[in-house]
Every structure is written in structure tokens, then in C-alpha cells.
């Protein structure tokens, strides 16, 4: 754990340059706008520890699979969102000395991510070997208004010298992914153009053939006034730049404005990406940096108006939740249904920017409650469009008759993962996709989704479960052998309780959904049956039989569900017995030792209880929580949030808070020693869950909003907003009262601490906590 970033409600602040942590800070200070993003790299040359990272949503490369021992059924490739052209670069040379923070002394360094207004700022004084001192102030953003563009303002002021300074703003397409399997380059150059203060380079991805044009335009000011400059165009392999040498006087500020665009053939004709990039860059340069920045601030203000969560009395907690909401908004806007949410977003290379079960299990509830309904519908449709590929994937593994196995990791629907114990065995992901359909329908009431798309997916997933189980003569029950549950610190186990539970649940829900769709639109249902050869009676009878007779490992003694059949054979001990300095286990223990240990990477049985909380009474939750929580090391970012929600439900405030900080500050404090690879974007939705579902006690039952706010003792208040079926509510809870403001035109039915309450349109209700009785009611 590292605590070098300052606590602040709206800013992430690094003071003093922490060279050794630079890659961590770069991840944390990443910028994005849903279409493109980048790590918090420096504009000027830097020869120290850095991972240069620029990414364009949806532009990927199928990197040939690399495994030691090939297994039949492995995918041929791993799709990665590519590290793309570096558009921020500005090299600075001061009379033969390169400005490089690795080689000079640095004073008054400050790097700040402004989450409220959506930009990254940096200032420092560099003391060069020659004794020259130069002040630098830099600000940049990825525009969320012009979402294929970014802009930089970079100012230099010589503090103790006059000199000729050579400035070289550039675009560098000679980029390689650090995680490339065969150390290949993924980009080919198509063409490049340079002009006065501008340059364009068009690159094409190998194999996938995406064209991307990255363009830049430069303007320069001295003492606040635009100047003309001589620029020398530079063209090298996959590199374009403009070089200019300027007379800079002591105390005089020279400011470089660099406008950049990234246009890809996902959105434009490949033939026209360069001409469109020219037009785009002219347009944003015409607007100018200041106006673009004003628009940026306004757009972020609008987002925060809908999304913000305020926590009074605890800055570390406040910063953590805002950081999570900020990064989620930077990663995915929901505007393009071809895109999804990569576990690292635009903050690093690991996990390749592909889609995991994280989207359905963690991110969907965030978008359901904070964004327009079409966003969560798009997330569901993304999987619907991959159904055919999921059926092919299952066929490849020997399943038939329309059974679908969704991939563990995917870009276009095809499986990319290549470790057999996950690729073939971590099949619970299929259940999360079914669960997401249920979650969406119960939240929005949009049953038509089932008729249009959802049921078809559910049937295909149910067909998979029906074939994946087998009847055990010995047990006289169905069993599911050779699986890996969410806890990846156990592989190839039999009867993972969570997977079996999800399978049985999916089978039942599919049966229910068949009934709903038949009633809603019989014609559509019949058409679906014909198209996918659904033999209703036979398939439903099988589904019911399996759901009623599947085996759930259980310990009668402790009365807890067993993570898997042989869990009790392990030497059971709490995490507190692990010798100091041996965590995270995955960085200290052999894999074999981890697999045999009782230590749990992430919520597994508890994940199931969290999903289906209505199906378990508080005593069951408590017993299972008390059994599993002490053995959980939370080495997946997806874990502490689930434990936090459940601890809140149990009224274990301290545990809930400890787990909350762990999820909310995971990257800010580098808990798992892996933030340098990128931030854990999908788990940030889990942080939101820990606040809203955990401390806020927010749930949905039928048409009713359920709220049981219970803030940590050190919080003065917690306020969050939720959208629900056309209503927009803000809930503010203090230690003594709860107020609910209804901003919408329709009344909202709320169950607050178990008591029904109608919050009329455009009004606010305040309820005292101890009694649950309304103390104030006023019309807005
Ligand atoms: C977790 C998975 C998760 C993946 C991507 C892994 O460490 O075990 O559950 O899907 O990270 O976030």
C-alpha cells in the first residue's frame, strides 16, 4: 500500500515527483472520453520509468496466442485494444540540453488530475545540468464534447537565462504494446502529411485493418500574444513532427497549444480518415483551447449533476468514490453500442481492453441507476449480438443444439482467453449474462426486452447448463464437474456452489421468462421457437428437473454452503495467519501453494448470496460471511465491494467501511501492488455498489425503491442520486435523518427503513432515523 497521493475531494494530487511510482501515477491520472484515452504521461521526453499509453476504443489487434502447452479448443488469438500513436509528445531542447525529468533536478513538482472539470495539470521547475532553470506548466484533456479530440496547453518560462529553445511537437506511431506476445508491431504506416504547424499520420492495424488518422495542429503564444513561427516539418518512419526554434527571454512565457484528433475507420470511411481529420482539427482549432476547456468543464458539470456522490466528513472516502465515478465516465459513455467496458479502460494494457463478466456483474447496476435506460440496454444488446459466436464457441467445446457459452474475454464475441482452467472452466460468466437480463428487466420493467432479445439468450445459456451438468448415480443428483468459480485460487473443482446455484437459477428464470414472453407476445414467441428449434415442453421439463435436483455442497456442521465439494479437506485458517510480507499471495507464493490453500481470491459463495440476497435470510448470510470473509485475500479488485455490501447488510459497519476503503482507494493507494498495469475500472462500479447498495441500502422490489441508509460512523452525511423508471431521486442520509428529494414529475414509492413513503413529484421528504417518521415535508 502506498499513500503518496494527497487526499482532496475533487483532485488527485501528486506533490514532489515520485519517480519510482511514476507508472502508478500515470495509471491513476489517466484521461478518457469514452472514444479514446491515455495514461497520465508527460508531454516532454522522459527517459525514466514510464508506460506510454494511448488507446482508441474498439481498435484492436488479434495477438497470436502464446501458451506453453496447446490445448484443443484454445482460441487462436487474444484481442487487445492497441496502444496507439502518441499524440501528446512535445520535445523540448534548450541549447543542446533535452528537457527530461529523469536527468535533471526537479523542484515544485505538482501533477493534478482535476476530476470536477476533467483535465490533467502539471507544473514544475526543472534545473538542467547547465544550471539553467525553467518553469513548465502543462494542462491537457480528452474532450468529452469533441470526443475524437484532445488539447494541450504547454508553457515554458526560462527563469535564469535567455536562450533559443527548440520545440518539437510530434505524433509517434512507432508504438508497441508492452504486452505483445511475440514482440511484434501491430501498426503499419499508410501515409503521412505535414504542413505549417500541422501534421497527420494514418496508420493501419495489421490483420484487423482498422485505419486511424492522428493529426495535430500547433499554435504558439509569447507573452500572451499569438506569434508566427518558422516550422520545419519532420517525417520519419511512423513519425511526424514540426520543429521550431524560438528566442525565449528570461521571465518570458512561451505557450504551445497542441490540438490533436484521432479518427478511426470504425466511424469514418478508411479512405477519408485523413481528410476528415483535417476538417476536425480545423474545427477545434477554430474553437481554441479556452473554449474547448470551458465546454469540457460544462460537460463534466452536467455529468456530475447526475452522478455525483457526496460524503461529508471523510475526504479519503469522498475522493475514492469520485475517482471511481470519474474513471467510469471516462471509460464508457454508452453512446456506441459496439463498445464495452474493459477492466482497465484506457489506463493500461493488461486485460487487453476486452469485455469480461465484470460488465454484467458489476457495471450494469451503475449504469442502470445513473444513466439513460438505453445505456444498459446497449450493454445487454452487445451480448445479444454475440450470441451466434457464443453458440459457435460452445460447439467448439462439444456442446450442441443451440447451447451458448459466452467467452471469458472477448472483443467481438470470440473467446480470447487461453488458460484451460479459465477458458473452459470458469463458466459462471454465462450465468452473469443471464443474471444481467433479469437485473435489467426487474429494474426497468422493460419486459419487451425479453421478447425481443433476452429470452433467446436465456434459452441458449440454459441449453448450455443442461448439457454441462451430468447425473450422478452415486449422489442421485445433478453435478457439475471440473469448473472454476469466481475464486480463481481454486481450479478444476467439482460442484462449485456458486456456479451450480447460478445454473439452477438460470434454468428457473428461463422457464419464467418463457411464460412472460408467451403472455406478452405469443406471435413473437412462436417465431422464436421455430427459429431456434425450441421444444418448449421437453426443454422446460429438463430445466425444471435439473434445477430441482442439482447438488449444492453444504456443511451441516457449520451450516454453510461449501465453495466446492472438497473445500473442507483444506487446512482452514484465517488470512491473519499469513506471515507478514507474503501478501499479495500471487506475488509471493507458488501457484501450486495458492491452489491448495484455503485462501480465496474474491467473493465466490458470497457473490451468489449477494446476487440473490432475497433468497437467503440474514442468519444464513451471517454464517457464510463469518466463514468465508476471514479466508478472503481480496486479490481481485472485484472482491472487497461485494464484502462491503454484505457487511453493510449485516450491520457490520466497521467491516463495511474497511472493505469500502479497500475498493474505493484500491488504485489510489495501490493496495494490490498492481496499479502500474492500469486502474481497475470495472471494480470502480463495485465501489459505487458499496456506497449505494451498501451504505445507502438501495434496492428495487417490484415498482418500489427500497432504502436502508446506514453511513459509517465517521461520515457526517452521504448523498447519492438514482434514476428509477422516469424518477430522479436524491437521497441524503446523515447519522440522524434521511431526506429524499424527488426531482421528477412523478411520485415515487419508497420503502424507507421498512416503512412505505410516497415522495411526491418535485418534492422532498425528510425522515428522522430513530422513528422512521416524517418530520418535514415540503413542496419544492
Ligand atoms: C478476476 C476476474 C475478472 C478479471 C478482470 C480477474 O483477476 O479474477 O473475476 O473478471 O480479473 O477484471
XYZ file of N, CA and C in Angstrom, residues 527 565 610:
9
model
N -42.500 -17.487 -33.178
C -41.479 -17.245 -34.207
C -40.100 -17.644 -33.670
N -16.999 -29.040 -3.558
C -17.117 -30.343 -2.912
C -16.060 -30.614 -1.827
N -24.846 -12.431 -2.527
C -25.031 -11.013 -2.885
C -26.034 -10.880 -4.045
